């Protein structure tokens, strides 16, 4: 009797892992599809050198580990010099292409270092803008 129980137990585990293995791996993979990647996401600014009082366009592109764009992600941009959308930091939502637009300005001479965050994850890439 004990051998029959052990047989069905082992058989059940075998069938479960054989039939559902692919589906279980898809569940594990699903989080990489919707989670932002700090390494794959990008931040760009133009121009990199501006006059005091000028506006600089800053674009952040939110990507997942597969480098696919992620929409509807809250992105926070922080600067050490000047203002982003009129404040020291600004938050906005990514569009269908994973893009978020910000505007940087400064009334002081110096180098503004920009850091972007999505879901409290700091994007690896940084950008600096020189105001003269």
Coordinates of N, CA, C and O in Angstrom, one line a residue:
X1 N 0.8 -1.2 0.0 CA 0.0 0.0 0.0 C 0.9 1.3 0.0 O 0.6 2.2 -0.7
X2 N 1.9 1.3 0.8 CA 2.8 2.4 0.9 C 3.5 2.7 -0.5 O 3.7 3.8 -0.9
X3 N 3.9 1.6 -1.2 CA 4.5 1.7 -2.5 C 3.5 2.4 -3.5 O 4.0 3.2 -4.3
X4 N 2.3 2.1 -3.4 CA 1.3 2.6 -4.3 C 1.2 4.1 -4.1 O 1.1 4.9 -5.0
X5 N 1.1 4.5 -2.8 CA 1.0 6.0 -2.5 C 2.3 6.7 -3.0 O 2.2 7.8 -3.6
X6 N 3.5 6.1 -2.7 CA 4.7 6.7 -3.2 C 4.7 6.8 -4.7 O 5.1 7.8 -5.3
X7 N 4.3 5.8 -5.4 CA 4.2 5.8 -6.8 C 3.4 6.9 -7.4 O 3.8 7.6 -8.2
X8 N 2.1 7.0 -6.8 CA 1.2 8.1 -7.3 C 1.8 9.5 -6.9 O 1.6 10.4 -7.7
X9 N 2.4 9.6 -5.8 CA 3.0 10.9 -5.4 C 4.1 11.3 -6.4 O 4.1 12.4 -6.9
X10 N 5.0 10.4 -6.7 CA 6.1 10.6 -7.7 C 5.5 10.9 -9.0 O 6.0 11.8 -9.8
X11 N 4.5 10.1 -9.4 CA 3.9 10.2 -10.7 C 3.2 11.6 -10.9 O 3.4 12.3 -11.9
X12 N 2.6 12.0 -9.8 CA 1.9 13.3 -9.8 C 2.9 14.5 -9.9 O 2.7 15.4 -10.6
X13 N 4.0 14.4 -9.2 CA 5.1 15.4 -9.3 C 5.6 15.4 -10.7 O 5.8 16.5 -11.3
X14 N 5.9 14.3 -11.3 CA 6.4 14.2 -12.6 C 5.5 14.8 -13.7 O 5.9 15.6 -14.5
X15 N 4.2 14.5 -13.6 CA 3.2 15.0 -14.5 C 3.1 16.5 -14.4 O 3.0 17.3 -15.3
X16 N 3.0 17.0 -13.1 CA 2.9 18.4 -12.9 C 4.1 19.2 -13.4 O 3.9 20.2 -14.1
X17 N 5.3 18.7 -13.2 CA 6.4 19.5 -13.7 C 6.6 19.4 -15.2 O 7.0 20.3 -15.9
X18 N 6.1 18.2 -15.8 CA 6.2 18.1 -17.2 C 5.2 19.0 -17.9 O 5.5 19.7 -18.9
X19 N 4.0 19.0 -17.5 CA 2.9 19.7 -18.1 C 2.9 21.2 -17.9 O 2.6 22.0 -18.7
X20 N 3.3 21.6 -16.6 CA 3.2 23.0 -16.3 C 4.5 23.7 -16.2 O 4.6 24.9 -15.9
X21 N 5.6 23.0 -16.6 CA 7.0 23.7 -16.5 C 7.0 24.9 -17.4 O 7.5 26.0 -17.0
X22 N 6.5 24.8 -18.6 CA 6.6 26.0 -19.5 C 5.8 27.1 -19.0 O 6.1 28.3 -19.1
X23 N 4.6 26.8 -18.5 CA 3.7 27.9 -18.0 C 4.3 28.5 -16.8 O 4.1 29.7 -16.6
X24 N 4.9 27.8 -15.9 CA 5.5 28.3 -14.7 C 6.7 29.3 -15.1 O 6.8 30.4 -14.6
X25 N 7.5 28.9 -16.1 CA 8.5 29.8 -16.5 C 8.0 31.1 -17.2 O 8.6 32.1 -17.1
X26 N 6.8 31.0 -17.8 CA 6.2 32.2 -18.4 C 5.7 33.1 -17.3 O 5.8 34.3 -17.4
X27 N 5.2 32.6 -16.2 CA 4.9 33.4 -15.0 C 6.1 34.1 -14.5 O 6.0 35.3 -14.2
X28 N 7.2 33.5 -14.4 CA 8.4 34.1 -13.9 C 8.9 35.1 -14.9 O 9.4 36.2 -14.5
X29 N 8.7 34.9 -16.2 CA 9.2 35.8 -17.2 C 8.3 37.0 -17.3 O 8.8 38.1 -17.7
X30 N 7.1 36.9 -16.9 CA 6.1 38.0 -17.0 C 6.6 39.3 -16.3 O 6.4 40.4 -16.8
X31 N 7.2 39.1 -15.2 CA 7.6 40.3 -14.4 C 8.7 41.1 -15.2 O 8.8 42.3 -15.0
X32 N 9.6 40.4 -15.9 CA 10.6 41.2 -16.7 C 10.0 42.0 -17.8 O 10.6 42.9 -18.3
X33 N 8.8 41.6 -18.2 CA 8.1 42.3 -19.3 C 7.5 43.7 -18.8 O 7.4 44.6 -19.6
X34 N 7.1 43.7 -17.5 CA 6.5 44.9 -17.0 C 7.4 45.7 -16.1 O 7.1 46.9 -15.8
X35 N 8.5 45.1 -15.6 CA 9.3 45.8 -14.7 C 10.4 46.7 -15.5 O 11.0 46.2 -16.4
X36 N 10.6 47.9 -15.1 CA 11.6 48.7 -15.7 C 13.0 48.3 -15.4 O 13.3 47.7 -14.4
X37 N 13.9 48.5 -16.4 CA 15.3 48.1 -16.2 C 16.1 49.4 -16.1 O 16.1 50.3 -16.9
X38 N 16.9 49.4 -15.0 CA 17.8 50.5 -14.8 C 18.9 50.6 -15.8 O 19.3 51.7 -16.2
X39 N 19.3 49.5 -16.4 CA 20.4 49.5 -17.4 C 19.8 49.8 -18.8 O 20.5 50.4 -19.6
X40 N 18.6 49.3 -19.1 CA 18.1 49.5 -20.5 C 17.4 50.9 -20.7 O 17.3 51.4 -21.8
X41 N 17.0 51.5 -19.6 CA 16.3 52.8 -19.7 C 17.4 53.9 -20.0 O 18.5 53.8 -19.7
X42 N 16.9 55.0 -20.7 CA 17.9 56.0 -21.2 C 17.4 57.4 -20.8 O 16.2 57.6 -20.6
X43 N 18.4 58.3 -20.7 CA 18.1 59.7 -20.5 C 18.9 60.5 -21.4 O 20.1 60.3 -21.6
X44 N 18.3 61.5 -22.1 CA 18.9 62.4 -23.0 C 18.6 63.8 -22.7 O 17.5 64.1 -22.3
X45 N 19.5 64.7 -23.0 CA 19.2 66.2 -22.8 C 19.8 66.9 -24.0 O 20.9 66.5 -24.6
X46 N 19.1 68.0 -24.5 CA 19.6 68.8 -25.6 C 19.2 70.2 -25.4 O 18.0 70.4 -25.2
X47 N 20.1 71.1 -25.5 CA 21.5 71.0 -25.7 C 22.2 70.7 -24.4 O 21.6 70.9 -23.3
X48 N 23.4 70.2 -24.5 CA 24.2 69.9 -23.3 C 24.9 71.1 -22.7 O 25.3 71.1 -21.5
X49 N 25.0 72.1 -23.5 CA 25.5 73.4 -23.0 C 24.5 74.5 -23.3 O 24.1 74.6 -24.5
X50 N 24.1 75.3 -22.3 CA 23.0 76.3 -22.5 C 23.4 77.5 -21.8 O 24.2 77.5 -20.8
X51 N 22.8 78.6 -22.2 CA 23.0 79.9 -21.5 C 22.0 79.9 -20.3 O 21.0 79.3 -20.3
X52 N 22.4 80.6 -19.2 CA 21.6 80.8 -18.1 C 20.2 81.4 -18.5 O 20.2 82.3 -19.3
X53 N 19.1 80.8 -18.1 CA 17.8 81.2 -18.5 C 17.2 80.4 -19.6 O 16.0 80.5 -19.9
X54 N 18.1 79.8 -20.4 CA 17.6 79.0 -21.6 C 16.9 77.7 -21.1 O 17.2 77.2 -20.0
X55 N 16.1 77.1 -21.9 CA 15.4 75.9 -21.6 C 16.1 74.7 -22.3 O 16.5 74.8 -23.5
X56 N 16.2 73.6 -21.6 CA 16.9 72.4 -22.1 C 15.8 71.3 -22.1 O 15.2 71.1 -21.1
X57 N 15.7 70.6 -23.2 CA 14.7 69.5 -23.3 C 15.4 68.2 -22.8 O 16.5 67.9 -23.2
X58 N 14.7 67.6 -21.9 CA 15.2 66.3 -21.3 C 14.2 65.2 -21.6 O 13.0 65.4 -21.3
X59 N 14.7 64.1 -22.2 CA 13.8 63.0 -22.5 C 14.3 61.8 -21.8 O 15.5 61.4 -21.8
X60 N 13.4 61.1 -21.1 CA 13.7 59.8 -20.5 C 12.9 58.7 -21.2 O 11.7 58.9 -21.4
X61 N 13.6 57.6 -21.5 CA 12.9 56.5 -22.2 C 13.0 55.3 -21.2 O 14.1 54.8 -20.9
X62 N 11.8 54.8 -20.8 CA 11.7 53.7 -19.9 C 11.6 52.4 -20.7 O 10.7 52.3 -21.6
X63 N 12.5 51.5 -20.4 CA 12.6 50.2 -21.1 C 12.6 49.1 -20.1 O 13.1 49.2 -19.0
X64 N 12.2 47.9 -20.6 CA 12.3 46.7 -19.7 C 13.6 46.0 -20.0 O 14.4 46.5 -20.8
X65 N 13.9 44.8 -19.4 CA 15.1 44.1 -19.6 C 15.3 43.6 -21.1 O 16.4 43.4 -21.6
X66 N 14.2 43.5 -21.8 CA 14.2 43.1 -23.2 C 14.3 44.3 -24.2 O 14.2 44.2 -25.4
X67 N 14.5 45.5 -23.6 CA 14.6 46.8 -24.3 C 13.3 47.2 -25.0 O 13.3 48.0 -25.9
X68 N 12.2 46.7 -24.5 CA 10.9 47.1 -25.0 C 10.4 48.3 -24.2 O 10.6 48.4 -23.0
X69 N 9.7 49.3 -24.8 CA 9.2 50.5 -24.1 C 8.1 50.1 -23.1 O 7.3 49.2 -23.4
X70 N 8.1 50.8 -22.0 CA 7.0 50.6 -21.0 C 6.2 51.9 -20.9 O 6.8 53.0 -20.6
X71 N 4.9 51.8 -21.0 CA 4.0 52.9 -20.9 C 3.4 53.0 -19.5 O 3.4 52.0 -18.7
X72 N 2.9 54.2 -19.1 CA 2.2 54.4 -17.9 C 3.1 54.1 -16.7 O 2.6 53.6 -15.7
X73 N 4.4 54.4 -16.7 CA 5.3 54.3 -15.6 C 5.6 55.7 -15.1 O 5.9 56.6 -15.9
X74 N 5.5 55.9 -13.8 CA 5.8 57.2 -13.2 C 7.3 57.4 -13.1 O 8.0 56.6 -12.5
X75 N 7.8 58.5 -13.8 CA 9.2 58.8 -13.8 C 9.4 60.1 -13.1 O 8.7 61.1 -13.3
X76 N 10.4 60.1 -12.2 CA 10.8 61.3 -11.4 C 12.2 61.7 -11.9 O 13.1 60.9 -11.9
X77 N 12.3 63.0 -12.2 CA 13.6 63.5 -12.6 C 14.0 64.6 -11.6 O 13.3 65.4 -11.2
X78 N 15.3 64.4 -11.1 CA 15.8 65.3 -10.1 C 17.1 65.9 -10.6 O 17.9 65.4 -11.3
X79 N 17.3 67.2 -10.2 CA 18.5 68.0 -10.6 C 19.1 68.6 -9.3 O 18.4 68.9 -8.3
X80 N 20.4 68.8 -9.4 CA 21.1 69.5 -8.3 C 21.2 71.0 -8.6 O 21.7 71.7 -7.7
X81 N 20.9 71.4 -9.8 CA 21.0 72.8 -10.2 C 19.9 73.2 -11.1 O 19.6 72.5 -12.1
X82 N 19.2 74.3 -10.8 CA 18.1 74.7 -11.7 C 16.8 74.0 -11.3 O 16.6 73.4 -10.2
X83 N 15.9 74.1 -12.3 CA 14.5 73.5 -12.1 C 14.1 72.6 -13.2 O 14.4 72.9 -14.4
X84 N 13.4 71.6 -12.8 CA 12.8 70.6 -13.8 C 11.3 70.9 -13.8 O 10.6 70.7 -12.8
X85 N 10.8 71.4 -14.9 CA 9.4 71.7 -15.0 C 9.0 72.7 -13.9 O 7.9 72.6 -13.3
X86 N 9.9 73.6 -13.6 CA 9.6 74.6 -12.6 C 9.8 74.2 -11.1 O 9.5 75.0 -10.2
X87 N 10.4 73.0 -10.9 CA 10.6 72.6 -9.5 C 12.0 71.8 -9.4 O 12.6 71.5 -10.5
X88 N 12.5 71.6 -8.2 CA 13.7 70.8 -8.1 C 13.6 69.4 -8.6 O 14.6 68.8 -9.0
X89 N 12.4 68.9 -8.6 CA 12.2 67.6 -9.2 C 10.8 67.5 -9.7 O 9.9 68.3 -9.3
X90 N 10.6 66.7 -10.7 CA 9.3 66.6 -11.3 C 8.9 65.1 -11.7 O 9.8 64.4 -12.0
X91 N 7.7 64.8 -11.6 CA 7.2 63.5 -11.9 C 6.2 63.5 -13.1 O 5.3 64.4 -13.1
X92 N 6.3 62.6 -14.0 CA 5.4 62.5 -15.1 C 5.3 61.0 -15.6 O 6.2 60.2 -15.2
X93 N 4.3 60.7 -16.4 CA 4.0 59.4 -16.8 C 4.5 59.1 -18.2 O 4.4 60.0 -19.1
X94 N 5.1 57.9 -18.4 CA 5.6 57.6 -19.8 C 4.5 57.3 -20.7 O 3.4 56.8 -20.4
X95 N 4.7 57.6 -22.0 CA 3.7 57.4 -23.0 C 3.9 56.0 -23.7 O 4.6 55.2 -23.1
X96 N 3.2 55.7 -24.8 CA 3.2 54.4 -25.4 C 4.6 54.0 -25.8 O 5.0 52.8 -25.9
X97 N 5.5 55.0 -26.2 CA 6.9 54.7 -26.6 C 7.8 54.6 -25.4 O 9.0 54.5 -25.6
X98 N 7.3 54.8 -24.2 CA 8.1 54.8 -23.0 C 8.8 56.1 -22.7 O 9.6 56.2 -21.8
X99 N 8.4 57.1 -23.5 CA 9.1 58.4 -23.4 C 8.4 59.4 -22.4 O 7.2 59.4 -22.3
X100 N 9.2 60.1 -21.7 CA 8.7 61.2 -20.8 C 9.5 62.4 -21.1 O 10.8 62.4 -21.2
X101 N 8.8 63.6 -21.3 CA 9.5 64.8 -21.6 C 9.6 65.7 -20.4 O 8.6 65.8 -19.6
X102 N 10.7 66.4 -20.2 CA 10.9 67.3 -19.1 C 11.6 68.6 -19.7 O 12.2 68.5 -20.7
X103 N 11.5 69.7 -19.0 CA 12.2 70.9 -19.4 C 13.0 71.3 -18.2 O 12.5 71.5 -17.1
X104 N 14.3 71.5 -18.4 CA 15.3 72.0 -17.4 C 15.6 73.4 -17.7 O 15.9 73.8 -18.9
X105 N 15.7 74.2 -16.7 CA 16.2 75.6 -16.8 C 17.0 76.0 -15.5 O 16.8 75.3 -14.5
X106 N 17.8 77.0 -15.7 CA 18.6 77.4 -14.5 C 18.9 78.9 -14.6 O 19.1 79.5 -15.7
X107 N 18.8 79.6 -13.5 CA 19.1 81.0 -13.4 C 20.5 81.2 -12.8 O 20.9 82.3 -12.5
X108 N 21.3 80.1 -12.7 CA 22.7 80.2 -12.1 C 23.6 79.4 -13.1 O 23.2 78.5 -13.8
X109 N 24.9 79.9 -13.1 CA 25.9 79.2 -13.8 C 26.3 78.0 -13.1 O 26.4 77.9 -11.9
X110 N 26.6 76.9 -13.8 CA 27.1 75.7 -13.2 C 26.7 74.4 -14.0 O 26.2 74.6 -15.2
X111 N 26.9 73.3 -13.5 CA 26.6 72.0 -14.1 C 25.4 71.4 -13.4 O 25.5 71.0 -12.2
X112 N 24.3 71.1 -14.1 CA 23.2 70.4 -13.6 C 23.3 68.9 -13.8 O 23.5 68.5 -15.0
X113 N 23.3 68.2 -12.8 CA 23.4 66.7 -12.9 C 22.0 66.2 -12.7 O 21.3 66.4 -11.7
X114 N 21.5 65.4 -13.7 CA 20.2 64.9 -13.8 C 20.1 63.4 -13.5 O 20.9 62.7 -14.0
X115 N 19.2 63.0 -12.6 CA 19.0 61.6 -12.2 C 17.6 61.3 -12.4 O 16.7 62.1 -11.9
X116 N 17.3 60.2 -13.0 CA 15.9 59.8 -13.2 C 15.6 58.5 -12.4 O 16.5 57.6 -12.2
X117 N 14.4 58.4 -11.9 CA 13.9 57.3 -11.1 C 12.6 56.8 -11.7 O 11.7 57.6 -12.1
X118 N 12.4 55.5 -11.7 CA 11.1 54.9 -12.1 C 10.9 53.8 -11.1 O 11.7 52.9 -10.8
X119 N 9.7 53.8 -10.4 CA 9.4 52.9 -9.3 C 10.5 52.8 -8.3 O 10.9 51.8 -7.8
X120 N 11.0 54.0 -7.9 CA 12.1 54.1 -7.0 C 13.4 53.4 -7.4 O 14.2 53.1 -6.5
X121 N 13.5 53.1 -8.7 CA 14.7 52.5 -9.2 C 15.5 53.6 -9.9 O 14.9 54.2 -10.8
X122 N 16.7 53.8 -9.5 CA 17.5 54.8 -10.2 C 18.0 54.3 -11.5 O 18.6 53.2 -11.6
X123 N 17.8 55.1 -12.6 CA 18.3 54.7 -13.9 C 19.8 54.9 -13.9 O 20.3 55.9 -13.4
X124 N 20.5 53.9 -14.4 CA 22.0 53.9 -14.4 C 22.6 55.0 -15.1 O 23.6 55.6 -14.7
X125 N 22.1 55.4 -16.3 CA 22.6 56.5 -17.1 C 22.3 57.8 -16.4 O 21.2 58.1 -15.9
X126 N 23.3 58.7 -16.4 CA 23.1 60.1 -15.9 C 23.4 61.0 -17.1 O 24.0 60.7 -18.1
X127 N 23.0 62.2 -16.9 CA 23.3 63.3 -17.9 C 23.6 64.6 -17.2 O 23.0 64.8 -16.1
X128 N 24.5 65.3 -17.7 CA 24.9 66.6 -17.1 C 24.7 67.7 -18.2 O 25.0 67.5 -19.4
X129 N 24.2 68.9 -17.7 CA 24.0 70.0 -18.6 C 24.7 71.2 -18.0 O 24.6 71.5 -16.8
X130 N 25.5 71.8 -18.9 CA 26.3 73.0 -18.4 C 25.6 74.3 -18.7 O 25.2 74.5 -19.9
X131 N 25.4 75.1 -17.7 CA 24.8 76.4 -17.9 C 25.9 77.5 -17.8 O 26.6 77.5 -16.8
X132 N 26.0 78.3 -18.8 CA 27.0 79.4 -18.8 C 26.5 80.7 -18.9 O 25.4 80.9 -19.4

